[in-house]
Structures are given as C-alpha cells and as structure tokens.
Coordinates of C-alpha atoms and ligand atoms in Angstrom, one line a residue:
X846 CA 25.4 -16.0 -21.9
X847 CA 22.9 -13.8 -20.1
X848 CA 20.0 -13.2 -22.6
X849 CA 19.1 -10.7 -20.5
X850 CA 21.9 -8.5 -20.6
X851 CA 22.5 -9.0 -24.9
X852 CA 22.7 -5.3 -25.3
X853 CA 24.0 -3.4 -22.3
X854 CA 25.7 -0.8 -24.4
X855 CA 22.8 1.2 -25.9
X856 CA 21.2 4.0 -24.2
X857 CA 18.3 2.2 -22.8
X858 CA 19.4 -1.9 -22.6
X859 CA 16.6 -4.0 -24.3
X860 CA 16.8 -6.0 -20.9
X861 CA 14.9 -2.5 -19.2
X862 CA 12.1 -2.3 -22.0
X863 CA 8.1 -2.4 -21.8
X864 CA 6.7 -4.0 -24.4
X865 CA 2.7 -4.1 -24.8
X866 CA 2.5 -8.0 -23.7
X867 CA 6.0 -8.4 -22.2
X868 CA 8.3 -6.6 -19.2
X869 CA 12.1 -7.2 -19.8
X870 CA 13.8 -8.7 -16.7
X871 CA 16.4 -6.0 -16.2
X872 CA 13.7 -4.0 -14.9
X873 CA 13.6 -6.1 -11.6
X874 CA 17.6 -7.4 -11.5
X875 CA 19.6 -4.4 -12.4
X876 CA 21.2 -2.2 -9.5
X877 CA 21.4 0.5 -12.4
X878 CA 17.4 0.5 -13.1
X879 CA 17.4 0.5 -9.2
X880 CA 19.5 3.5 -9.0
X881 CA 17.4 5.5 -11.9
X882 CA 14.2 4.5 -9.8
X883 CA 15.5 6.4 -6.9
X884 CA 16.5 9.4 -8.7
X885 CA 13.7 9.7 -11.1
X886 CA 10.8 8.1 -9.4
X887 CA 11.3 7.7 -5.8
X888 CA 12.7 11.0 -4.9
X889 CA 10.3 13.1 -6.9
X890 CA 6.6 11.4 -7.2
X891 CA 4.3 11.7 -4.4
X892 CA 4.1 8.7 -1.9
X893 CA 2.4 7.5 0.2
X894 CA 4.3 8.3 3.5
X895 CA 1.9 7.3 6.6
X896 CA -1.5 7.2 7.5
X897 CA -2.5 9.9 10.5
X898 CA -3.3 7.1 12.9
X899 CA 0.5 7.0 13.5
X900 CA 0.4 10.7 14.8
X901 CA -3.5 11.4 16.1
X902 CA -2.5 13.7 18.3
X903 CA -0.2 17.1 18.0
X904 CA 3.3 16.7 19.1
X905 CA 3.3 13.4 17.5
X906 CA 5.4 12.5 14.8
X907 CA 6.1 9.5 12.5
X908 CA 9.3 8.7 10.1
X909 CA 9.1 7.7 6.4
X910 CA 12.5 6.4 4.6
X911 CA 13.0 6.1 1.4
X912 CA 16.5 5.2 -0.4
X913 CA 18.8 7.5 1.4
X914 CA 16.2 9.8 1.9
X915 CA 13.7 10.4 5.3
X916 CA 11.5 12.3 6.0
X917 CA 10.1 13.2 9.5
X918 CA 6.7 14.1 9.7
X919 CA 4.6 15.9 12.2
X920 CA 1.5 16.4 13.7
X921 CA 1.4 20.0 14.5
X922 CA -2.1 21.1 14.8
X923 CA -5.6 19.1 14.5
X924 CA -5.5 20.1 10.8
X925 CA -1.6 20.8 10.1
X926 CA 0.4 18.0 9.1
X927 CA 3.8 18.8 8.0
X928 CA 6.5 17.2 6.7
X929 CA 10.4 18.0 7.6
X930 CA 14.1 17.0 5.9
X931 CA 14.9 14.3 8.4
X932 CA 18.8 15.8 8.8
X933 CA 19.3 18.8 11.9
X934 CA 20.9 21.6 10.5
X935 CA 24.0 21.5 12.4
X936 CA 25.5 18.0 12.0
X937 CA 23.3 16.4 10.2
X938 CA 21.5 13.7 12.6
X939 CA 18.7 12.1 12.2
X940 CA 15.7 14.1 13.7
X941 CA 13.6 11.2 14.3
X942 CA 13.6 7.4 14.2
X943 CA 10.2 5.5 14.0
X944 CA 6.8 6.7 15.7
X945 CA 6.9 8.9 19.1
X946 CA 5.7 11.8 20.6
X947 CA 7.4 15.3 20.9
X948 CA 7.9 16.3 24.6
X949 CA 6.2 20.0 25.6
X950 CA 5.9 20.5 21.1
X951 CA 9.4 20.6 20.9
X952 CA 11.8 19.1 18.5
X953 CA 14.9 18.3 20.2
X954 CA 18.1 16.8 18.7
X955 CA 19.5 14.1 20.7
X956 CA 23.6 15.2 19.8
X957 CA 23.7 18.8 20.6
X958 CA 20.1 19.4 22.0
X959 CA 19.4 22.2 19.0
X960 CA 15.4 23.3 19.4
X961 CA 12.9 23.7 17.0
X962 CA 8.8 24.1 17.5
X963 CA 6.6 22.0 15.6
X964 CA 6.4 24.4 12.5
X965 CA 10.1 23.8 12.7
X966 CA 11.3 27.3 13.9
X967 CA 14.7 27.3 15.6
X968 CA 14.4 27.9 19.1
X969 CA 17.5 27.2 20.9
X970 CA 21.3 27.0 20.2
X971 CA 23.3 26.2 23.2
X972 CA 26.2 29.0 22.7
X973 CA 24.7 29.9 19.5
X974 CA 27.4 32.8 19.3
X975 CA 29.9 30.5 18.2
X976 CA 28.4 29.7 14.9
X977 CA 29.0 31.8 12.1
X978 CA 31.5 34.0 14.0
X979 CA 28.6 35.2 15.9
X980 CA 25.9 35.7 13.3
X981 CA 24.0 32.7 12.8
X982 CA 20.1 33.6 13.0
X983 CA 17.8 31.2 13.8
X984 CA 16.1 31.7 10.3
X985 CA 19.6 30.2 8.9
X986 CA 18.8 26.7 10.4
X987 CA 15.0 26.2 10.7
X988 CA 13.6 22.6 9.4
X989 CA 13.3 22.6 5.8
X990 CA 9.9 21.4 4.7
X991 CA 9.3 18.7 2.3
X992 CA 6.4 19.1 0.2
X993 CA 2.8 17.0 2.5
X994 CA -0.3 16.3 1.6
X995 CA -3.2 14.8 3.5
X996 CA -5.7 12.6 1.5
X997 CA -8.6 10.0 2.5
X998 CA -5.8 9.7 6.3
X999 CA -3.1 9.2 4.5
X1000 CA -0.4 11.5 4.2
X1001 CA 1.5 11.4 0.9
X1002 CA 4.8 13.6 0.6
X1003 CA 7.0 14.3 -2.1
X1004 CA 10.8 15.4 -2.3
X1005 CA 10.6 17.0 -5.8
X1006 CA 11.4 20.8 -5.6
X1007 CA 8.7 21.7 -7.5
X1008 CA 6.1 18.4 -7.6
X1009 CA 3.2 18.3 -9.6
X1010 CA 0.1 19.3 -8.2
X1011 CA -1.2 16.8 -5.3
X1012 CA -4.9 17.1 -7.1
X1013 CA -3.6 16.6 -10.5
X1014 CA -1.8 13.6 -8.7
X1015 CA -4.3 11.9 -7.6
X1016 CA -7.4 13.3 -9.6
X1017 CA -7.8 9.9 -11.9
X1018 CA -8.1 7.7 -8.9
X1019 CA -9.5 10.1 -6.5
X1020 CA -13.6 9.3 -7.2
X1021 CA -12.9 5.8 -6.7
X1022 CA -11.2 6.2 -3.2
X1023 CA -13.1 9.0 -1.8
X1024 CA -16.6 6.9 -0.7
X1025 CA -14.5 4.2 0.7
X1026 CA -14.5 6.1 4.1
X1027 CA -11.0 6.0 4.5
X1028 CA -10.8 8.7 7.2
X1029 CA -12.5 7.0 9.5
X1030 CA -10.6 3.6 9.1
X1031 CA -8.4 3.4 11.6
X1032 CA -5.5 1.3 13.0
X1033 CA -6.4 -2.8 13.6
X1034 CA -3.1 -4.0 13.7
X1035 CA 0.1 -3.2 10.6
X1036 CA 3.1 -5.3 9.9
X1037 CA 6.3 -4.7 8.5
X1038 CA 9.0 -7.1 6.9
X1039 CA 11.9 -7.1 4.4
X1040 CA 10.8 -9.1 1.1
X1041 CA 13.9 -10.9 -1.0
X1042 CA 12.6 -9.5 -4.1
X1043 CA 12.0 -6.0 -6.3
X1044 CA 9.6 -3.9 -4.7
X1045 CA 7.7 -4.7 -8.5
X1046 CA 7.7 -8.0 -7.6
X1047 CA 6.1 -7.9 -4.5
X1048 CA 3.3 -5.2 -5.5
X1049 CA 2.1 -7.2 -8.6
X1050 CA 1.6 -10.4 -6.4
X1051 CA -1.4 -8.6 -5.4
X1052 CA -2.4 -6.4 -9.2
X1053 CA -4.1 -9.4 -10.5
X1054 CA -6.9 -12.2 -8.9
X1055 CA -5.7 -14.7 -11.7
X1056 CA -3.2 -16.3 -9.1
X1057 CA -5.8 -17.3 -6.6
X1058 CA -7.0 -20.8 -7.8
X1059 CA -3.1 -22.0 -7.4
X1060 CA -1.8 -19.5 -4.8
X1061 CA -5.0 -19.6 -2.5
X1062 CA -7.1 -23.0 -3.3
X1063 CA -9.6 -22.9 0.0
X1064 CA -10.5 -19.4 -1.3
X1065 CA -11.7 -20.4 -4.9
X1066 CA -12.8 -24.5 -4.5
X1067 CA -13.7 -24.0 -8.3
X1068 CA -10.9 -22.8 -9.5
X1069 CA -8.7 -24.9 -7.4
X1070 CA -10.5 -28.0 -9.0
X1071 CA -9.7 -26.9 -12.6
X1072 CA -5.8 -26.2 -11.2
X1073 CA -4.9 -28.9 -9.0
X1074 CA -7.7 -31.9 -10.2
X1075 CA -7.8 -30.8 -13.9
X1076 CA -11.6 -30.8 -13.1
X1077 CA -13.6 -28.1 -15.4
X1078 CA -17.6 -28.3 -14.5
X1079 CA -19.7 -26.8 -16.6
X1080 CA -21.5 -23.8 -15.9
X1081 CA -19.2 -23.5 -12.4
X1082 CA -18.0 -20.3 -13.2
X1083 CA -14.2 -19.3 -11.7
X1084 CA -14.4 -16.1 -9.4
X1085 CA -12.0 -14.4 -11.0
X1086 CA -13.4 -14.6 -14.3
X1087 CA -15.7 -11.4 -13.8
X1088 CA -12.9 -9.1 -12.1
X1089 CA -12.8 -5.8 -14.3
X1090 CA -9.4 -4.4 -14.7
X1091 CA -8.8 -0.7 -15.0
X1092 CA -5.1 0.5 -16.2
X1093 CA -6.0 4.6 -15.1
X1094 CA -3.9 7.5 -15.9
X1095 CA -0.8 8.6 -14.2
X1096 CA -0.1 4.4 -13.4
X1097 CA -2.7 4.2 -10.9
X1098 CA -5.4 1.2 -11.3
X1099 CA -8.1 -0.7 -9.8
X1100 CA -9.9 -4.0 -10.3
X1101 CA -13.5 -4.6 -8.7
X1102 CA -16.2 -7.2 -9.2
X1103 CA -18.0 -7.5 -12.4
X1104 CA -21.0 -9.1 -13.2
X1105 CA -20.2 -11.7 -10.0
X1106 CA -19.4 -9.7 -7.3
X1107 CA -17.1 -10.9 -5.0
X1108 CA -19.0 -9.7 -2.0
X1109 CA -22.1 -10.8 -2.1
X1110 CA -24.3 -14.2 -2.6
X1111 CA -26.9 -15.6 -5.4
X1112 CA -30.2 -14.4 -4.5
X1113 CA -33.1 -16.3 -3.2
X1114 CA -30.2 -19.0 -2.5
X1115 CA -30.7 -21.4 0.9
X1116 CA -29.7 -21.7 4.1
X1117 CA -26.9 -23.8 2.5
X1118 CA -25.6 -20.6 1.1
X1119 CA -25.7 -18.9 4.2
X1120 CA -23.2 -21.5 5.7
X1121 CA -20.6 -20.9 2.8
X1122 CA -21.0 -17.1 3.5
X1123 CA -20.1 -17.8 7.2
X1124 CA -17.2 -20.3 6.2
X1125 CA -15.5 -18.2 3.5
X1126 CA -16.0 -15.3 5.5
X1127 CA -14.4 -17.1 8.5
X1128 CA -11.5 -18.2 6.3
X1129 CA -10.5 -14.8 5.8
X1130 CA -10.9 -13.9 9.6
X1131 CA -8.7 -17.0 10.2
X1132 CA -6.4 -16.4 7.4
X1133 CA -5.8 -13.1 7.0
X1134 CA -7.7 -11.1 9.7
X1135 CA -8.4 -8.0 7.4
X1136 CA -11.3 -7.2 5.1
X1137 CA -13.4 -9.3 6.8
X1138 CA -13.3 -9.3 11.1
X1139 CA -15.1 -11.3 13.6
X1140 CA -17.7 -9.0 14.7
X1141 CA -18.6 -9.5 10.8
X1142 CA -18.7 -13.2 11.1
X1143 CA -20.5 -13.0 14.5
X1144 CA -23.1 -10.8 12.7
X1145 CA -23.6 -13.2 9.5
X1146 CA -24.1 -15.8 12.3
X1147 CA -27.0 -14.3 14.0
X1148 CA -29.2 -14.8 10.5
X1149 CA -29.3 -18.3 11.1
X1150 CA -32.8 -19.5 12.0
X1151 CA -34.3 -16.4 10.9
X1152 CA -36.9 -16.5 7.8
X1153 CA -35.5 -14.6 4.7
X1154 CA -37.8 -11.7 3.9
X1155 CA -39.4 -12.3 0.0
X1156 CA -37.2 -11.6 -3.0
X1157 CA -34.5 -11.1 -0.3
X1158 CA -30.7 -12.8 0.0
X1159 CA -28.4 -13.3 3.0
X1160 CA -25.9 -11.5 1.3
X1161 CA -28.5 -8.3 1.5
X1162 CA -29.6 -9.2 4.8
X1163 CA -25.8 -9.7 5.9
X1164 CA -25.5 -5.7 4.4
X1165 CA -28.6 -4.8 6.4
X1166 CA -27.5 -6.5 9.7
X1167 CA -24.2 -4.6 9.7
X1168 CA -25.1 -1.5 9.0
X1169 CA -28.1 -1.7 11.4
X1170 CA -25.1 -2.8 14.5
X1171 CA -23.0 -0.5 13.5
X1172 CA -25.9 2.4 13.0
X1173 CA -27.0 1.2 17.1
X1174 CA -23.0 1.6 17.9
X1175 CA -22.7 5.2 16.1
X1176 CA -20.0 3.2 14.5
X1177 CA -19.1 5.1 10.8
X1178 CA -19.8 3.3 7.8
X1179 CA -19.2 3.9 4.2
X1180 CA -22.5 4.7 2.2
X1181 CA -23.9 1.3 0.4
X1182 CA -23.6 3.0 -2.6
X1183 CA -23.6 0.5 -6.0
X1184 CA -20.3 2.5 -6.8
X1185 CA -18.9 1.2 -3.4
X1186 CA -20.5 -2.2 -2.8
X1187 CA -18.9 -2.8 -6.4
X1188 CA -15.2 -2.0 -5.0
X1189 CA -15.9 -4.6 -1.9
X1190 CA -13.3 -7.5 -2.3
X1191 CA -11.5 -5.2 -5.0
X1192 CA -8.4 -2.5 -4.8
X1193 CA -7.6 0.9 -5.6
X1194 CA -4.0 1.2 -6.4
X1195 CA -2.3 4.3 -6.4
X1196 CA 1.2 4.8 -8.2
X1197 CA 3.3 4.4 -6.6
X1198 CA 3.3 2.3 -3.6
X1199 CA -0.2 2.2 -1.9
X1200 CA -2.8 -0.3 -2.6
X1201 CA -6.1 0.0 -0.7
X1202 CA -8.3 -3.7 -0.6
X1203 CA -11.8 -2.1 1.0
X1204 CA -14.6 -4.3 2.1
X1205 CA -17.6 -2.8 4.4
X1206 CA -16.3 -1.3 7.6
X1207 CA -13.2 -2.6 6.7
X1208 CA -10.1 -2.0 4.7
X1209 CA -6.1 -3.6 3.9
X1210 CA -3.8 -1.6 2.7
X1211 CA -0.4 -2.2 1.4
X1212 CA 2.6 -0.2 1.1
X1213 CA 5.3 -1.7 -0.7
X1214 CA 8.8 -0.2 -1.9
X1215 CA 12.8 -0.6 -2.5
X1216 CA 15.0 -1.4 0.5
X1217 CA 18.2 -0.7 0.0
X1218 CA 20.7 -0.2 -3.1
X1219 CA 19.7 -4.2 -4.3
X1220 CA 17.1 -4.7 -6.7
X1221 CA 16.6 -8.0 -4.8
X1222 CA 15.3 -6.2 -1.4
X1223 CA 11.6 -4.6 -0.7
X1224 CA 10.0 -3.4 2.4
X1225 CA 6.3 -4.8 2.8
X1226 CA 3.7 -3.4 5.0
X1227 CA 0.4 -4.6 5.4
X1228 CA -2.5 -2.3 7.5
X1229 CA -5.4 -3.5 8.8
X1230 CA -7.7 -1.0 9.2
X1231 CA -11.3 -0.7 10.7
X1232 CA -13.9 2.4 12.2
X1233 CA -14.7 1.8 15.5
X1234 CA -17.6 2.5 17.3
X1235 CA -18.5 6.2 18.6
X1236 CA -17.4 4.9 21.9
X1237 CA -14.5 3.0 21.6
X1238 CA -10.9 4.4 22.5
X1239 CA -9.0 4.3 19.1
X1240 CA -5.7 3.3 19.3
X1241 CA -2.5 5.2 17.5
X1242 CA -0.6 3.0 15.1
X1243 CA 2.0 0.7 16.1
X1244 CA 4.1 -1.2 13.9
X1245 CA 4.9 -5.2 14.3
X1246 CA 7.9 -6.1 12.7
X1247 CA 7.8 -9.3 11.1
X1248 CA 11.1 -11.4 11.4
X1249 CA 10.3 -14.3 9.6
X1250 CA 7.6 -14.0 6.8
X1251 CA 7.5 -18.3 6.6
X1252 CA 6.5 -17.9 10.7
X1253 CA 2.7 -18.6 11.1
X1254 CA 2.8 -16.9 14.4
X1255 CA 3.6 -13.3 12.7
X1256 CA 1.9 -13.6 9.3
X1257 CA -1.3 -15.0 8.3
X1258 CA -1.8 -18.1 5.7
X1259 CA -3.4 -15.7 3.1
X1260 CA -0.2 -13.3 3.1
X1261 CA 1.7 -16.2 3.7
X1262 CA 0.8 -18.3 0.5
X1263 CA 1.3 -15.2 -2.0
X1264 CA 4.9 -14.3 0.0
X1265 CA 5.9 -17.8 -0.8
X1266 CA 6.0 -17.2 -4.2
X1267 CA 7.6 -13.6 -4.1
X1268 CA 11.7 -15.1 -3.3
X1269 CA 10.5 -17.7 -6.4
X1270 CA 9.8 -15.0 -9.0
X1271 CA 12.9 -12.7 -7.9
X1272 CA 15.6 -16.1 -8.3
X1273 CA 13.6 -17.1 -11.9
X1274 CA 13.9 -13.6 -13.0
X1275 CA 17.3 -13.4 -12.7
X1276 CA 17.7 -16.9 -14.3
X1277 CA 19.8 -16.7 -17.6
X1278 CA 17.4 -18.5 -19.9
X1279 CA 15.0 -16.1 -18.9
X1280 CA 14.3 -12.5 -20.6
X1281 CA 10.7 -11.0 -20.2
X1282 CA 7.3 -12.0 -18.0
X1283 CA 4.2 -12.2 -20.6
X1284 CA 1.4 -10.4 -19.4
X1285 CA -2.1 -11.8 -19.8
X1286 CA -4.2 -9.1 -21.6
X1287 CA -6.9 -8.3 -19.2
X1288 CA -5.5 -9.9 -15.8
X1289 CA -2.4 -8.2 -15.8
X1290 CA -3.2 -4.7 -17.3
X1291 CA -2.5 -2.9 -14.4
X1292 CA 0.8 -4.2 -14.2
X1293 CA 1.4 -2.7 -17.8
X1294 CA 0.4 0.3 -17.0
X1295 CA 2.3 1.0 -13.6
X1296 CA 5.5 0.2 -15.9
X1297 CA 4.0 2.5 -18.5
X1298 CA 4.1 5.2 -16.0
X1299 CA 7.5 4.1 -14.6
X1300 CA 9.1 4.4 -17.6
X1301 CA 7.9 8.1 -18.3
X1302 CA 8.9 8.7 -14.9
X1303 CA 12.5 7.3 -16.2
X1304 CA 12.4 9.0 -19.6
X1305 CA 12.7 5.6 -21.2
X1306 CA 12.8 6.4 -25.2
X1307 CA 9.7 4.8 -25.3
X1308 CA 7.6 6.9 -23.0
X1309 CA 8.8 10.0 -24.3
X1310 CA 8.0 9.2 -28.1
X1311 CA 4.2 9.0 -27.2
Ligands
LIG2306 S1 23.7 17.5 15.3 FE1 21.9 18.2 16.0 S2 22.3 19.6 17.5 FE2 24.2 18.9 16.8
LIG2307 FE1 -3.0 -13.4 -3.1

C-alpha cells in the first residue's frame, strides 16, 4: 500500500501537508494538488510573464501560457506594455503564438481577419452588420486586458480579477533586486525544454548550494573530496558552508555569500590564486556560459604579469579591470555596492516562478512552471543575460528550444548535471515506500517557505490557522 496516499479521504490528505522539517509527497505526484495549483495559485498570483527584450520595440508582442490560460502581451508604446486575454472575441482563436511583430500596429486574427490597435480597440469587422442582428459595437468586442506590470525588465502579469497590489507583491524582495541592474541586462542567449518532473522539483534543484560537492564536483574540489574520496582536511573550509539563506515574506527568498564570498579571492594571495580565478571562472564559461562570459575571463587574463598594488587582491583588481573596460565601452554596470557584490554568485527568487542568479555585468535567470494537467511535467527556461556596450546593436530575445536536455550540444554540463537528477527525484517521489523529503534546517529554508506560501495560496488548514 501507498504510504503516501493513507488518508485520501480527509479534507486536506496528510500526503499534501507542510511540515516545519518535512514536505509530503503528494504535493509533487497528485493531479488533484496539480489542479488546486492552477486554480488557486497559477491563475491568480502575479508571474513572471517575459522579460521586454522579447518585445523592444512597439508593435511587438510576446506570448506567455500558463495551464489553459495565455496571455498575449504587447509592446504598445516605449513605456506601455500591456497585457491581453489570448482568445479573439468572435471565435475564440488564439491571438498570438510565440514572439513576432504586429504589421502597421495592428492586431489581426488569422481566421476571420477581426482588427484591433495595440491598446486593443476593435477596428474592423468584415460585414460587422451581421453580428448582433446589426448592433454589435466595436466596444462589445475590444481585447480584454489582463492585469501587467513592468519591474527591473521583466513583465509580471496576473489573471486574478482583482490581484493584490504589484508593490505589495513584490515589496519584500524588491531592495534586493533593484541594484542588480536588471534593466539594462539584456538578451545573451534563453533556452527552453520540457522537464519530466513537478515544476517544484525542478525550481528547488537550484534553492539550495548544498548539492554542489555531489551534483557539480569541478566546481567545489573540497567538497567533492569529502563526497566522493571521504577526504575531510582540516581547516579546508566547503564553499557552501557560508551561504546565508533568507526564507522572505510572501514565499520569495534569496541566498548570498556570507562570510566567504563566492565571488571573490583571499587577499594578498599569489599569482597561484590568480590562475584558479581564471580556471573556475573559465569552467563556468565552458560549462554554463552565464554569470560569468569570456570577455570576463579575457579580462582576468590581462592581470597576469602585472605587479599587485599593496594590501591589494586579484579578486579586487579583477573588479577594477572590469569596470574600468566596461566604463571605456559606456557599457552599464551595476554599482559595486557591498549590498550587491554580496549577491554576486547568489539568487533572488521571487514566488513564484522567477529566480535571478546575478554576477557583475552579468545575470541567469530561471523561469520554471507546470506543463500540462500531470504533476510529472514542467517547462524550464534558462536566460542568459548581459548589458552591452553603448555601441553595440542589442538583439530582441529569441528562444532555443531544447529537444533533448541529456544532448551536450543544446545544454551545458552545469545545467546538465543538476537536470540529471530532476527525472531521479520525480520517479523516487512517487515510490511507495516513500512519504516526505526532510529539509535541512538552514540549506533548504527557502524551500519551506515557498511551500509555506503555496499552501496559503491553497487555503491548506494549516496556512489559514496562523
Ligand atoms: S475567430 Fe477571430 S476573427 Fe473569427
Ligand atoms: Fe546546481
């Protein structure tokens, strides 16, 4: 027998509970807590929907689906964004499919060739006298509007009829994205593929930095000694051992570097130290090709051979040379604030489907949600994002569709080893002799707390009695 599914017949099954160190497995396998997810979550919270480089200029126009629902949004002015029911008004087809560009700022459907402009006013009805024996206005049938935002380039939307304020939305994570210069990041390349697991499955592969001695050994040689040789040396201390977790109200989160950052290097260290910089740094060029480029690499290169300034580091002079290139290139940074350099190598993650990884100059994001009625089905986007110099021609987003996620020729190592264990954790959770994930205190806090905010969201007994 299941011991998951012990006791379906209450209200609220133990198999879909939160505890404070455990998540029941329901929560990930059942195409019921699916269903309630759509309803109560996915068609009523704000979202992150696209980013604007996927509709620079007006006319443009991007598509965002979610469940059943889509939503077509639209650049209509340099400042107006807007957001649209993806359904025309007379027989219900789609308005648009993917990215693209309106023709002379005109919607057109492709059945009946109905017209709208771009603030979604009706403009033409071939033989619009036979509708509504004669008295259909084109009031009756303009676009109806689905509530848009625009934050930091990205646009969030939200289906509710009556949503909760955008800046009450975002407000608790809002100071920690807001000097990350997330405007001016814009398209380096953004992939797309179907995931064989819960859309919760897939996110919290990337809510924690405890999995990267196993999951990604050539990034963490310490760690990886403890995990795969059973080698502990003293006073080596493991990367991830500093990370801060933040659990932040409304289910949004953040980790950063503590007392270790992750972006930067010992002081007063050697040349030897330099070389590691320029190695792990090229790792993740090689690896993952976001967060770290190779005009970054090229530029940590160029301090080889030259004399380190007193009381200096490389990893200060490495901050100097960039921002000194990219001050010569009118290229925008972010300010080398403490406040930012601390989020470098971290991630902002905001509920309930965006996480942003910044570095300098450069950021990741990831948008991950359901696919699909199954539980066992997510869609998983990756965008690599950069600012480009004052000069240089920036290019409008284009999605790559990933057909095989295992394929080294469409997906990176880095992505590649934490997707490998994504199909493993959906086929365990489901296993019978299975009933909750443990959650380490501190590592995995902002997993708790996205399913804190989930279940309010749900109304699960729980949430409501605090
Ligand atoms: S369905 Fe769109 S014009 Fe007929
Ligand atoms: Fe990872």
């Amino acid at each position: 027998m299941s011991l998951a599914n012990t006791n379906e017949t209450s209200e609220w099954p133990e198999s879909w509970r939160t505890l404070s160190h455990a998540i029941r497995t329901g929560r990930y396998t059942d195409p019921q807590f699916t269903k309630l997810e759509y309803e109560k979550l996915w068609y009523q919270t704000w979202q992150f929907a696209a980013r604007l480089d996927e509709i620079p200029n007006k006319g443009d126009y991007t598509t965002y689906d979610i469940g059943k629902q889509s939503a077509m949004l639209v650049r209509v002015g340099e400042d107006t964004v807007k957001a649209y029911y993806n359904a025309c008004p007379h027989r219900g087809t789609t308005l648009s499919e993917g990215c693209g560009h309106f023709e002379k700022d005109q919607i057109m459907c492709p059945f009946h060739g109905w017209k709208w402009d771009l603030e979604g006013q009706n403009k033409f009805i071939m033989e619009q006298q036979e509708f509504k024996d004669g008295n259909l206005l084109a009031s009756d049938v303009k676009l109806r509007e689905v509530h848009c935002e625009v934050f930091a380039g990205f646009v969030f939307i939200s289906f509710a009829k009556e949503p909760q304020s955008f800046e009450e939305y975002i407000a608790p994570v809002a100071k920690y994205i807001e000097g990350l210069g997330l405007s001016d990041m814009h398209h380096y390349w953004w992939r797309r593929m179907e995931g064989p697991a819960n859309w919760k499955v897939a996110q919290e592969a990337f809510f924690e930095t405890y999995h990267v001695p196993a999951t990604h050994p050539q990034l963490d040689p310490v760690g990886a000694k403890v995990v795969y040789e059973d080698v502990h040396t003293p006073g080596a201390p493991l990367q991830h051992e500093h990370v801060i977790y933040e659990g932040l109200e409304g289910g949004h989160g953040r980790f950063y570097a503590g007392e270790k950052p992750m972006s930067s290097t010992d002081a007063n260290a050697g040349e030897e130290r330099l070389e590691f910089m320029i190695e792990h740094m090229q790792h993740l060029v090689h690896e993952m090709d976001a967060m770290v480029l190779q005009g970054d690499v090229d530029v940590a290169t160029s301090l080889r051979g030259k004399p380190l300034p007193e009381g200096s580091s490389y990893g200060a002079e490495f901050i100097k040379a960039i921002y000194a290139k990219a001050a010569a290139e009118e290229r925008p940074m972010p300010a080398p604030t403490p406040e930012n350099a601390a989020m470098w190598g971290g991630e902002v993650f905001v509920f309930p489907n965006l996480l942003i990884l910044p570095n300098l100059g450069n950021v990741m994001i990831y948008r991950i949600r359901p696919n699909g009625d199954s539980p066992d089905s997510c869609i998983f986007e990756i965008f690599s994002t950069t600012t480009y110099p004052k000069l240089a021609e920036i290019p409008r987003a284009e999605v790559q569709h990933v057909t095989d996620y295992n394929d080294p020729e469409q997906l990176l190592l880095i992505p590649r080893q934490d997707f490998a264990n994504v199909p493993r954790i959906q086929r365990g959770l489901h296993s019978n002799g299975y009933r909750q994930i443990y959650l380490a205190k501190h590592h995995e806090v902002m997993i708790l707390n996205m399913h804190q905010e989930l279940d309010r969201y749900l109304g699960a007994p729980e949430a409501i009695a605090k």
